Short mmCIF file of C-alpha atoms in Angstrom, two decimals:
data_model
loop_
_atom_site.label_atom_id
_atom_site.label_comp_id
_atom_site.label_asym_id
_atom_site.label_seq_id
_atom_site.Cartn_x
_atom_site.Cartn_y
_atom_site.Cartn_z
CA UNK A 1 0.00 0.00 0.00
CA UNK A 2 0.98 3.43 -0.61
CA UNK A 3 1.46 5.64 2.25
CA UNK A 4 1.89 9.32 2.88
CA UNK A 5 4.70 9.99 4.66
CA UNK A 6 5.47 13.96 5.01
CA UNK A 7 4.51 15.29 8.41
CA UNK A 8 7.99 16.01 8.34
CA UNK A 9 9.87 18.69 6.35
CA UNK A 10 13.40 19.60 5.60
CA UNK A 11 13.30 22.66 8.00
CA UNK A 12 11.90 21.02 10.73
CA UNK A 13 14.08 17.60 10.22
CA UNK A 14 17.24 20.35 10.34
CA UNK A 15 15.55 22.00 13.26
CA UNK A 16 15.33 18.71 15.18
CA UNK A 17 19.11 18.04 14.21
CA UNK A 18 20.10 21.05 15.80
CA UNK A 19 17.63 20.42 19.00
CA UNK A 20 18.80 17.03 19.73
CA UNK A 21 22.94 17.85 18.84
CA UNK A 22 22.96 20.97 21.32
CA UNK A 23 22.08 19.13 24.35
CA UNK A 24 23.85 15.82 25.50
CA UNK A 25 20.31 15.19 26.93
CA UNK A 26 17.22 15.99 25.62
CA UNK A 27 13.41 14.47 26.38
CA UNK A 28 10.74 15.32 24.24
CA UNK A 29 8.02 14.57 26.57
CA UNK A 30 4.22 15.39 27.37
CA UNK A 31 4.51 18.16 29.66
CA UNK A 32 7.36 19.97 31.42
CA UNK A 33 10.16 18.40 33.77
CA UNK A 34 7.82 20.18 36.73
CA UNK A 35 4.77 18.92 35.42
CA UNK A 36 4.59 16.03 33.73
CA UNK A 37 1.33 15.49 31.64
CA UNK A 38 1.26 12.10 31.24
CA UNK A 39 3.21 8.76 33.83
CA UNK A 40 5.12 7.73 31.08
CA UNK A 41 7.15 10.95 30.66
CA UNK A 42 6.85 11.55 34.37
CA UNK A 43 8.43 8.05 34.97
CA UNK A 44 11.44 8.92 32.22
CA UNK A 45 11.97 12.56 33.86
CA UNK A 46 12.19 10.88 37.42
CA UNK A 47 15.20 8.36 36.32
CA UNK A 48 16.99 11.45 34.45
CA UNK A 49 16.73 13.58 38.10
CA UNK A 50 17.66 11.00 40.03
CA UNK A 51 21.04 10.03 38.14
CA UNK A 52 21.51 13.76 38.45
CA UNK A 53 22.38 14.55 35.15
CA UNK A 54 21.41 17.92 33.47
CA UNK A 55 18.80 17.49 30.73
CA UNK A 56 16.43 19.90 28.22
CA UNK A 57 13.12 18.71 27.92
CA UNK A 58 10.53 20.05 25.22
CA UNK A 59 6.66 19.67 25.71
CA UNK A 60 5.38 18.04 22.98
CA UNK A 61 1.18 18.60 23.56
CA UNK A 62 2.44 22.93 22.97
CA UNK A 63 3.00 22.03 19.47
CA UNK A 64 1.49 19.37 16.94
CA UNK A 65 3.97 19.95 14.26
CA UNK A 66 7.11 18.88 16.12
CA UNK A 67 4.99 15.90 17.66
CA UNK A 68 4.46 14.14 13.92
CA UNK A 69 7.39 15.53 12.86
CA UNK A 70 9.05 13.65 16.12
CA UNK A 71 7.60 10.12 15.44
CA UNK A 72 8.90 10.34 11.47
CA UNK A 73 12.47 11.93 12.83
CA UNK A 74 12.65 9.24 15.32
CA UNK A 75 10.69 6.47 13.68
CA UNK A 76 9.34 5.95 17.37
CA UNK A 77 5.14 6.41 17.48
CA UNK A 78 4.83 7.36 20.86
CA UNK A 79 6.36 9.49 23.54
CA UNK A 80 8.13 10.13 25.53
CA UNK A 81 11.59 9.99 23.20
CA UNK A 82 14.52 10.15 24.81
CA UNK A 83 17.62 11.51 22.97
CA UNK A 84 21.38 11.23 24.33
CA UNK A 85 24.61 12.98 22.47
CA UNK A 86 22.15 12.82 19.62
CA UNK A 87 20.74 9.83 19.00
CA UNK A 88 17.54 8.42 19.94
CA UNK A 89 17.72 5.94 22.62
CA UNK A 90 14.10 5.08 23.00
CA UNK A 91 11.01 5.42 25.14
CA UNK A 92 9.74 4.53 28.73
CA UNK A 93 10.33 1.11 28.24
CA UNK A 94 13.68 0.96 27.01
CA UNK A 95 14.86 3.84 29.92
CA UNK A 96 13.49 1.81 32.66
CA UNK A 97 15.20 -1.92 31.47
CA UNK A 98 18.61 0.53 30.18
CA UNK A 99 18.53 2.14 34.17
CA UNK A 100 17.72 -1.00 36.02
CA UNK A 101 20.58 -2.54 34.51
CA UNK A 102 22.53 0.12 34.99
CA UNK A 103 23.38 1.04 31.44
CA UNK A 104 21.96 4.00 31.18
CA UNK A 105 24.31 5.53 33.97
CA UNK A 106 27.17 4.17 32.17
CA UNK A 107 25.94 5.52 28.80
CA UNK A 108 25.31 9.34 30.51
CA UNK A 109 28.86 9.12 32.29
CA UNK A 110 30.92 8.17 28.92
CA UNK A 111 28.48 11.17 27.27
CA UNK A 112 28.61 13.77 30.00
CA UNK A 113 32.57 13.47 31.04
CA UNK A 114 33.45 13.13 26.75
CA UNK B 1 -14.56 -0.35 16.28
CA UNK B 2 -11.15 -0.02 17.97
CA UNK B 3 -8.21 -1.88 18.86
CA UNK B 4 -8.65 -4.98 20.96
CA UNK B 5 -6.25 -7.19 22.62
CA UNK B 6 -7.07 -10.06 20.35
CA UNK B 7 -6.34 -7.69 17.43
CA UNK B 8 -3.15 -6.75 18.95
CA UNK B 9 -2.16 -10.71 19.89
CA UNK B 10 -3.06 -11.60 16.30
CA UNK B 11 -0.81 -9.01 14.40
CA UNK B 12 2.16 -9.91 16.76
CA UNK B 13 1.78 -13.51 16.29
CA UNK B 14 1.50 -13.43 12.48
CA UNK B 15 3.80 -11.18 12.06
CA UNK B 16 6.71 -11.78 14.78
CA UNK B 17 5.90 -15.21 15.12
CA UNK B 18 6.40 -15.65 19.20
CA UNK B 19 6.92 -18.67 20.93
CA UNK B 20 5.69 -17.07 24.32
CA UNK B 21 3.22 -13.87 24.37
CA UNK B 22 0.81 -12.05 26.90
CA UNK B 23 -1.34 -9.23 26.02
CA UNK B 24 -2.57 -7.40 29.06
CA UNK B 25 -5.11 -4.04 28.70
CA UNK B 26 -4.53 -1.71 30.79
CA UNK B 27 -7.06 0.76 29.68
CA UNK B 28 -9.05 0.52 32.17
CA UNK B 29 -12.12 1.95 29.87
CA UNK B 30 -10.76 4.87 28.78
CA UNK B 31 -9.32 4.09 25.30
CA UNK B 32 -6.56 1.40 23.90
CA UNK B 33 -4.06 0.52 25.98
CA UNK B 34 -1.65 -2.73 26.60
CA UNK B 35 1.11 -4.16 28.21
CA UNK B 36 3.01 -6.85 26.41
CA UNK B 37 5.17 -9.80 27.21
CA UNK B 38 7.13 -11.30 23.77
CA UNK B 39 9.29 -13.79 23.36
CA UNK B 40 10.49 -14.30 19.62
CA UNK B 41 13.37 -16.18 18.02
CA UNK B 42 13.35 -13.08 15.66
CA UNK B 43 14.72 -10.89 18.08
CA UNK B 44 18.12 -13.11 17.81
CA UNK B 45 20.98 -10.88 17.58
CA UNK B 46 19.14 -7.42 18.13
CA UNK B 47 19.22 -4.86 20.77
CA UNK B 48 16.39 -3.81 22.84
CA UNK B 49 15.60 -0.47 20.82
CA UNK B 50 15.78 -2.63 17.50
CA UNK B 51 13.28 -5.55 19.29
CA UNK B 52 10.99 -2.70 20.47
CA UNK B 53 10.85 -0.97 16.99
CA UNK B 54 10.15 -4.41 15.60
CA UNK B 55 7.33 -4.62 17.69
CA UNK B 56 6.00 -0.86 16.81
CA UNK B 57 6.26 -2.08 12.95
CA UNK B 58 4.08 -5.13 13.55
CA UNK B 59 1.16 -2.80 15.37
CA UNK B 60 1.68 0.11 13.15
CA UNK B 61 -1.76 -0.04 12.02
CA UNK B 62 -2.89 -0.43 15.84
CA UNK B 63 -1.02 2.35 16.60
CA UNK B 64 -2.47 4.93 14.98
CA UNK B 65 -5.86 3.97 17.73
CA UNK B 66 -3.73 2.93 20.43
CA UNK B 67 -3.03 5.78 23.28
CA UNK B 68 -0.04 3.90 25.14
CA UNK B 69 2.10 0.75 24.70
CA UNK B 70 4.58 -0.59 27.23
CA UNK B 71 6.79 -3.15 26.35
CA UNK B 72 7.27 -5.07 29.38
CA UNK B 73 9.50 -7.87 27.89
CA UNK B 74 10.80 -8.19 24.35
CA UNK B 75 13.09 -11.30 24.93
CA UNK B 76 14.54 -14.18 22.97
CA UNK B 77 13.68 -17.85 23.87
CA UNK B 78 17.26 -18.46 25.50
CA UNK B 79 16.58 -15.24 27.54
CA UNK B 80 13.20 -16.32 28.38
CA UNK B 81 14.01 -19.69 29.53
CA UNK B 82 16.89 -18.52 31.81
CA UNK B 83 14.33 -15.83 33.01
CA UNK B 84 11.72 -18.57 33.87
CA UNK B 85 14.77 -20.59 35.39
CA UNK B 86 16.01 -17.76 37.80
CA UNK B 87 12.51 -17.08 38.68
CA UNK B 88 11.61 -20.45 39.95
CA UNK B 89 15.26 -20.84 41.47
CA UNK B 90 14.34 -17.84 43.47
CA UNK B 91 11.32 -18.67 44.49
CA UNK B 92 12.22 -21.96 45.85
CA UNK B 93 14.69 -20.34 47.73
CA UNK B 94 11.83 -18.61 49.38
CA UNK B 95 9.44 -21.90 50.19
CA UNK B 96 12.42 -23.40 51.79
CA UNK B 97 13.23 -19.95 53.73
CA UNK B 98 9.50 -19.82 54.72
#
């Protein structure tokens, strides 16, 4: 079947290059780091604060256009995303197994002291 | 119409062919939503963000209706096994503690 694929242009897909390149952490989530919209994101914002590690977050529900654009950019269809030194990581699930395990502090150290 | 949890079961099996899977709703009422346990000789050889995008691909017509998705396990059948080993290792260790 055919399908449409073009929520996402070549502005915004530079745009999100830049976004997710000038922060070593960035969460595109539902809501802000103070108030999280939605458990999911609240859950992936809670792990971030507690390793202590400086992060941006942007809140996806303010604007439509970056949320399609997201789940093309990231080819992830739900949120929240989780970006580190600019690459996608993944979502709720894969932050809670990655911190549990303790990968996801190793990850942030190697990123944070490079 | 909507999404249901037999819908969801049936596009994972045909299309990730699982040797172990559990489809839970979670919605509580309010609109799609599942947890899922998988266990596929497919995901062989891939890392957890590769298993979990397979799994995305295989509902991608779900998700368009579906308002959250957790991915509880994505494992292979060697993983699951020693999974189901450790767990019944540990609790035996509690019956004979209790």
């Amino acid at each position: 079947p055919v399908r449409c694929l073009s929520a996402i242009t070549p502005e915004l897909k530079t745009t999100l290059d830049k976004v997710v390149t000038s922060h070593k952490v960035v969460l595109f989530m539902k809501g802000t780091k103070e108030f999280p919209q939605c458990g999911f994101s609240h859950t992936v914002v809670q792990i971030l604060t507690s390793l202590n590690v400086p992060f941006e977050t942007l809140n996806i529900l303010e604007n439509d256009v970056l949320r399609q654009g997201l789940k093309e950019y990231s080819n992830w269809p739900t949120f929240p995303q989780l970006y580190i030194d600019g690459e996608f990581f993944g979502g709720c699930d894969i932050a809670v197994e990655a911190y549990k395990s303790g990968q996801l502090q190793e990850l942030l150290e190697k990123t944070l002291c490079s | 119409m909507g999404v249901t949890k037999e819908g969801v079961e049936s596009s994972l099996s045909s299309k990730l062919n699982p040797s172990h899977l559990e489809v839970i709703d979670t919605s509580g009422g309010c609109g799609a939503s599942f947890a899922i346990e998988i266990v596929s000789a497919q995901f062989e050889g891939k890392r957890l963000l590769e298993r979990h995008r397979m799994v995305n691909a295989a509902l991608v017509e779900e998700m368009k209706e579906i308002h959250a998705l957790s991915i509880k396990k994505a494992l292979t059948p060697d993983q699951w096994k020693q999974q189901q080993e450790s767990e019944k290792s540990q609790s035996t260790a509690q019956d004979a503690s209790s």
